[in-house]
Amino acid sequence: MIIIFKFIKDKLTKKSIEREIDIEKAPKHVGIIMDGHGRWAKKRGLPRSAGHRAGAQKLRVITEYAKSLGVKYITAYAFSTENWKRPKAEVDSLMELLLEYLRDRDQLAGKDVIIRVIGDRSALSDEINREIDIVEECTKDREGLVLYLAINYGGRQEIVRAVKDLSKQLKDGEISGEDITEQMISDRLYTPDVPDVDLIIRPSGELRLSNFLLWQSAYSEFWFSDINWPEFTEKDFAGAILDYQNRNRRFGGV
Ligand code: FPP
């Protein structure tokens, strides 16, 4: 059965999928766990860094396309709090790539995209922090989609940060423990004004969340695919949006 569905899907064109999409029902917030860069590079006899570069290029293509499908926010997982465990040479090359893309904001996300960074910036170099400030300032008045780049980001670390903030207010007597609500945690996350993530896309065949948007994904829909991120296409993205629209989101109701 799955093979028949896959066959039908493969026969569809990007245009025919787009015709089925109802922009009004598009997910407002899409999370992307960019993955499979190393495997993509290995298949081509290239260094892992080439895979990361191809992944970064793909982010711009998909971000621009997402805008045309009515998506308002994308959060892309660029570097997790756990990625420091990778060999130093790979971490250094990822930081170099981030710096290069932050310096060239249109290469990062296209012309009409607001770029913001979430994550613990204290471990990032002064140079990267400076470029983040510049890119956020230079894109803040743009209209359209907001791209959140998660750098040195971890969902648990984000929740701990919110709890620490609350505990300070508790200690200062500004709030009492009984008053704490879910909303008060949400308000202390990196993106308090952004709707919870509606759809999380993870390519490359991995079926996990990897500490991504833990709080915000309580009722997210998930879309997995075997395709490595560098070869992910606009058609794949359109397919994910259409699948999302055909799901029945009940949020715990009936
Ligand atoms: C996981 O693939 C990917 C990462 C840990 C890094 C993702 C980062 C980028 C694409 C660069 C982001 C930069 C910008 C400017 C957006 P993997 O390396 O684990 O691949 P594998 O599982 O096939 O080895």
CSV table of C-alpha atoms and ligand atoms in Angstrom, one decimal:
chain,number,residue,atom,x,y,z
A,1,MET,CA,0.0,0.0,0.0
A,2,ILE,CA,2.8,2.4,1.0
A,3,ILE,CA,4.6,1.6,-2.2
A,4,ILE,CA,1.4,2.5,-4.2
A,5,PHE,CA,1.1,5.8,-2.4
A,6,LYS,CA,4.8,6.6,-3.0
A,7,PHE,CA,4.3,5.7,-6.7
A,8,ILE,CA,1.3,8.1,-7.0
A,9,LYS,CA,3.2,10.8,-5.1
A,10,ASP,CA,6.3,10.5,-7.3
A,11,LYS,CA,4.1,11.0,-10.3
A,12,LEU,CA,2.6,14.3,-9.0
A,13,THR,CA,4.3,17.4,-10.1
A,14,LYS,CA,5.2,20.4,-7.9
A,15,LYS,CA,2.5,22.4,-9.7
A,16,SER,CA,-0.2,19.8,-9.1
A,17,ILE,CA,0.7,19.6,-5.4
A,18,GLU,CA,0.6,23.4,-5.1
A,19,ARG,CA,-2.9,23.4,-6.7
A,20,GLU,CA,-4.1,21.3,-3.8
A,21,ILE,CA,-2.6,23.5,-1.1
A,22,ASP,CA,-5.0,25.9,0.6
A,23,ILE,CA,-2.7,28.8,1.7
A,24,GLU,CA,-5.3,29.8,4.5
A,25,LYS,CA,-4.7,26.4,6.1
A,26,ALA,CA,-0.9,26.4,5.7
A,27,PRO,CA,1.1,25.8,8.9
A,28,LYS,CA,2.0,29.2,10.4
A,29,HIS,CA,5.2,27.9,12.0
A,30,VAL,CA,7.4,25.1,10.5
A,31,GLY,CA,10.4,23.7,12.3
A,32,ILE,CA,13.2,22.1,10.2
A,33,ILE,CA,15.8,19.7,11.5
A,34,MET,CA,18.4,20.0,8.8
A,35,ASP,CA,20.0,16.5,8.7
A,36,GLY,CA,21.9,14.1,6.4
A,37,HIS,CA,24.6,16.5,5.3
A,38,GLY,CA,27.4,14.1,6.1
A,39,ARG,CA,25.7,11.2,4.3
A,40,TRP,CA,25.0,13.4,1.3
A,41,ALA,CA,28.6,14.4,1.1
A,42,LYS,CA,29.9,10.9,1.6
A,43,LYS,CA,27.8,9.6,-1.3
A,44,ARG,CA,29.6,12.1,-3.5
A,45,GLY,CA,33.1,11.6,-2.2
A,46,LEU,CA,33.0,15.1,-0.7
A,47,PRO,CA,34.1,16.4,2.8
A,48,ARG,CA,31.3,16.8,5.4
A,49,SER,CA,31.8,20.5,5.2
A,50,ALA,CA,30.6,20.4,1.6
A,51,GLY,CA,27.4,18.8,2.9
A,52,HIS,CA,26.9,21.5,5.5
A,53,ARG,CA,27.4,24.1,2.8
A,54,ALA,CA,24.8,22.5,0.5
A,55,GLY,CA,22.4,22.3,3.5
A,56,ALA,CA,22.8,26.0,4.2
A,57,GLN,CA,22.1,26.8,0.5
A,58,LYS,CA,19.0,24.6,0.6
A,59,LEU,CA,17.7,26.5,3.6
A,60,ARG,CA,17.5,29.7,1.6
A,61,VAL,CA,15.7,28.0,-1.3
A,62,ILE,CA,13.1,26.4,1.0
A,63,THR,CA,12.7,29.6,3.2
A,64,GLU,CA,11.9,31.7,0.1
A,65,TYR,CA,9.5,29.0,-1.2
A,66,ALA,CA,7.8,28.6,2.2
A,67,LYS,CA,6.9,32.2,2.1
A,68,SER,CA,5.0,31.7,-1.2
A,69,LEU,CA,3.0,28.9,0.5
A,70,GLY,CA,1.8,31.1,3.4
A,71,VAL,CA,4.2,30.0,6.1
A,72,LYS,CA,5.0,32.8,8.5
A,73,TYR,CA,7.8,31.4,10.7
A,74,ILE,CA,10.5,28.9,10.1
A,75,THR,CA,12.8,27.7,12.9
A,76,ALA,CA,15.8,25.9,11.5
A,77,TYR,CA,18.1,23.8,13.7
A,78,ALA,CA,21.6,24.9,12.6
A,79,PHE,CA,23.7,23.9,15.7
A,80,SER,CA,22.5,22.1,18.8
A,81,THR,CA,23.9,22.4,22.3
A,82,GLU,CA,25.1,18.8,21.7
A,83,ASN,CA,26.9,19.5,18.5
A,84,TRP,CA,30.0,20.7,20.4
A,85,LYS,CA,30.7,16.9,20.8
A,86,ARG,CA,31.7,16.7,17.1
A,87,PRO,CA,35.4,16.8,16.2
A,88,LYS,CA,36.8,20.3,16.6
A,89,ALA,CA,37.6,20.6,12.9
A,90,GLU,CA,33.9,20.0,12.1
A,91,VAL,CA,32.7,22.5,14.8
A,92,ASP,CA,35.2,25.1,13.5
A,93,SER,CA,34.0,24.6,9.9
A,94,LEU,CA,30.3,24.9,10.9
A,95,MET,CA,31.1,28.1,12.8
A,96,GLU,CA,33.0,29.5,9.8
A,97,LEU,CA,30.0,28.6,7.6
A,98,LEU,CA,27.6,30.3,10.0
A,99,LEU,CA,29.8,33.4,10.0
A,100,GLU,CA,30.0,33.5,6.2
A,101,TYR,CA,26.2,33.2,5.9
A,102,LEU,CA,25.4,35.7,8.6
A,103,ARG,CA,27.7,38.2,6.8
A,104,ASP,CA,25.8,37.6,3.6
A,105,ARG,CA,22.2,37.8,4.8
A,106,ASP,CA,20.6,37.5,1.3
A,107,GLN,CA,22.5,34.3,0.7
A,108,LEU,CA,21.2,33.1,4.1
A,109,ALA,CA,17.5,33.7,3.6
A,110,GLY,CA,16.7,35.8,0.6
A,111,LYS,CA,15.7,39.4,0.4
A,112,ASP,CA,12.4,39.7,2.2
A,113,VAL,CA,13.1,37.5,5.3
A,114,ILE,CA,13.5,38.7,8.9
A,115,ILE,CA,16.3,36.8,10.5
A,116,ARG,CA,16.6,36.1,14.2
A,117,VAL,CA,18.8,33.8,16.2
A,118,ILE,CA,17.8,31.7,19.2
A,119,GLY,CA,20.0,29.7,21.5
A,120,ASP,CA,22.7,30.3,24.1
A,121,ARG,CA,24.8,33.0,22.5
A,122,SER,CA,27.3,33.1,25.4
A,123,ALA,CA,29.4,30.2,23.9
A,124,LEU,CA,29.6,31.8,20.5
A,125,SER,CA,32.6,33.9,19.4
A,126,ASP,CA,32.5,37.7,19.6
A,127,GLU,CA,32.6,37.8,15.8
A,128,ILE,CA,29.6,35.6,15.4
A,129,ASN,CA,27.7,37.6,18.1
A,130,ARG,CA,28.5,40.8,16.4
A,131,GLU,CA,27.2,39.5,13.0
A,132,ILE,CA,24.0,38.2,14.7
A,133,ASP,CA,23.4,41.7,16.1
A,134,ILE,CA,23.9,43.2,12.6
A,135,VAL,CA,21.8,40.7,10.7
A,136,GLU,CA,18.9,41.0,13.2
A,137,GLU,CA,19.1,44.8,13.1
A,138,CYS,CA,19.3,45.0,9.3
A,139,THR,CA,16.4,42.6,8.7
A,140,LYS,CA,14.1,43.7,11.5
A,141,ASP,CA,11.9,46.0,9.4
A,142,ARG,CA,11.4,43.6,6.6
A,143,GLU,CA,7.9,42.3,5.9
A,144,GLY,CA,7.1,38.6,5.5
A,145,LEU,CA,8.4,35.4,6.9
A,146,VAL,CA,10.6,35.3,10.0
A,147,LEU,CA,13.5,32.8,10.0
A,148,TYR,CA,14.7,31.7,13.4
A,149,LEU,CA,18.1,30.2,13.2
A,150,ALA,CA,18.7,28.0,16.2
A,151,ILE,CA,22.4,28.2,17.1
A,152,ASN,CA,23.8,26.5,20.2
A,153,TYR,CA,20.1,25.8,20.9
A,154,GLY,CA,18.7,23.0,23.0
A,155,GLY,CA,15.0,22.6,24.1
A,156,ARG,CA,16.0,21.5,27.6
A,157,GLN,CA,18.4,24.4,28.0
A,158,GLU,CA,15.7,26.8,26.8
A,159,ILE,CA,13.3,25.4,29.5
A,160,VAL,CA,15.9,25.6,32.2
A,161,ARG,CA,16.5,29.2,31.3
A,162,ALA,CA,12.8,29.9,31.7
A,163,VAL,CA,12.7,28.2,35.0
A,164,LYS,CA,15.7,30.1,36.3
A,165,ASP,CA,14.0,33.3,35.3
A,166,LEU,CA,10.9,32.3,37.2
A,167,SER,CA,12.8,31.2,40.3
A,168,LYS,CA,14.5,34.6,40.4
A,169,GLN,CA,11.1,36.2,40.5
A,170,LEU,CA,10.0,33.7,43.1
A,171,LYS,CA,13.0,34.6,45.3
A,172,ASP,CA,12.4,38.3,44.9
A,173,GLY,CA,8.8,37.7,46.0
A,174,GLU,CA,7.3,39.0,42.7
A,175,ILE,CA,5.3,35.8,42.2
A,176,SER,CA,4.3,32.8,44.3
A,177,GLY,CA,4.8,29.1,43.3
A,178,GLU,CA,1.0,28.5,43.0
A,179,ASP,CA,0.7,31.3,40.4
A,180,ILE,CA,3.0,29.6,37.9
A,181,THR,CA,1.1,28.7,34.7
A,182,GLU,CA,2.1,27.2,31.3
A,183,GLN,CA,1.8,30.6,29.8
A,184,MET,CA,4.4,31.9,32.2
A,185,ILE,CA,6.9,29.3,30.9
A,186,SER,CA,6.0,30.1,27.3
A,187,ASP,CA,6.5,33.7,27.9
A,188,ARG,CA,10.1,33.0,29.0
A,189,LEU,CA,11.2,31.0,26.0
A,190,TYR,CA,13.3,32.5,23.2
A,191,THR,CA,10.2,33.2,21.1
A,192,PRO,CA,7.4,34.3,23.4
A,193,ASP,CA,5.3,36.0,20.6
A,194,VAL,CA,5.6,33.1,18.1
A,195,PRO,CA,2.8,30.5,17.8
A,196,ASP,CA,3.9,26.9,18.7
A,197,VAL,CA,5.4,25.0,15.9
A,198,ASP,CA,2.7,23.4,13.8
A,199,LEU,CA,4.8,21.1,11.6
A,200,ILE,CA,8.3,19.7,12.2
A,201,ILE,CA,10.1,18.4,9.1
A,202,ARG,CA,13.0,16.0,9.6
A,203,PRO,CA,14.7,14.6,6.6
A,204,SER,CA,17.4,11.9,6.2
A,205,GLY,CA,15.5,9.0,7.7
A,206,GLU,CA,16.0,9.9,11.4
A,207,LEU,CA,12.9,9.7,13.5
A,208,ARG,CA,13.7,11.8,16.6
A,209,LEU,CA,13.3,15.3,18.0
A,210,SER,CA,16.9,15.7,19.1
A,211,ASN,CA,16.1,18.3,21.8
A,212,PHE,CA,14.4,20.6,19.3
A,213,LEU,CA,11.6,22.9,20.4
A,214,LEU,CA,10.6,20.5,23.2
A,215,TRP,CA,8.0,22.8,24.8
A,216,GLN,CA,6.6,24.3,21.6
A,217,SER,CA,6.2,20.9,19.9
A,218,ALA,CA,3.5,19.5,22.4
A,219,TYR,CA,1.0,19.3,19.5
A,220,SER,CA,3.1,19.5,16.5
A,221,GLU,CA,2.6,17.3,13.4
A,222,PHE,CA,5.7,15.5,12.3
A,223,TRP,CA,6.8,14.9,8.7
A,224,PHE,CA,9.7,12.5,8.2
A,225,SER,CA,11.5,11.7,4.9
A,226,ASP,CA,14.5,9.6,3.8
A,227,ILE,CA,15.8,12.4,1.6
A,228,ASN,CA,19.0,14.1,2.9
A,229,TRP,CA,18.5,17.8,3.5
A,230,PRO,CA,20.8,19.0,0.7
A,231,GLU,CA,18.7,17.2,-1.9
A,232,PHE,CA,15.3,18.2,-0.4
A,233,THR,CA,13.3,20.0,-3.0
A,234,GLU,CA,10.5,22.6,-3.2
A,235,LYS,CA,8.3,19.7,-4.3
A,236,ASP,CA,9.1,17.8,-1.1
A,237,PHE,CA,8.3,20.8,1.0
A,238,ALA,CA,5.0,21.4,-0.9
A,239,GLY,CA,4.2,17.7,-0.2
A,240,ALA,CA,4.9,18.1,3.5
A,241,ILE,CA,2.5,21.1,3.6
A,242,LEU,CA,-0.2,19.2,1.8
A,243,ASP,CA,0.2,16.2,4.1
A,244,TYR,CA,-0.1,18.6,7.0
A,245,GLN,CA,-3.3,20.1,5.7
A,246,ASN,CA,-4.8,16.6,5.3
A,247,ARG,CA,-4.2,15.7,9.0
A,248,ASN,CA,-6.9,16.0,11.6
A,249,ARG,CA,-5.4,18.1,14.5
A,250,ARG,CA,-7.5,17.5,17.5
A,251,PHE,CA,-5.2,19.0,20.3
A,252,GLY,CA,-6.4,16.3,22.7
A,253,GLY,CA,-10.1,16.7,21.8
A,254,VAL,CA,-12.3,14.4,19.7
B,1,FPP,C1,23.2,17.4,10.8
B,1,FPP,O1,23.7,16.7,9.7
B,1,FPP,C2,23.5,18.8,10.6
B,1,FPP,C3,24.1,19.7,11.4
B,1,FPP,C4,24.6,19.2,12.7
B,1,FPP,C5,24.4,21.0,11.1
B,1,FPP,C6,23.4,21.7,10.2
B,1,FPP,C7,24.0,23.0,9.9
B,1,FPP,C8,24.0,23.6,8.7
B,1,FPP,C9,23.3,23.1,7.5
B,1,FPP,C10,24.7,24.8,8.5
B,1,FPP,C11,23.8,25.9,8.9
B,1,FPP,C12,24.3,27.1,8.5
B,1,FPP,C13,23.6,28.0,8.0
B,1,FPP,C14,24.2,29.2,7.6
B,1,FPP,C15,22.1,27.9,8.0
B,1,FPP,P1,24.9,15.7,9.9
B,1,FPP,O2,26.1,16.5,9.7
B,1,FPP,O3,24.7,15.0,11.2
B,1,FPP,O4,24.7,14.7,8.7
B,1,FPP,P2,24.8,13.1,8.9
B,1,FPP,O5,23.8,12.6,9.9
B,1,FPP,O6,24.5,12.6,7.5
B,1,FPP,O7,26.3,12.8,9.3
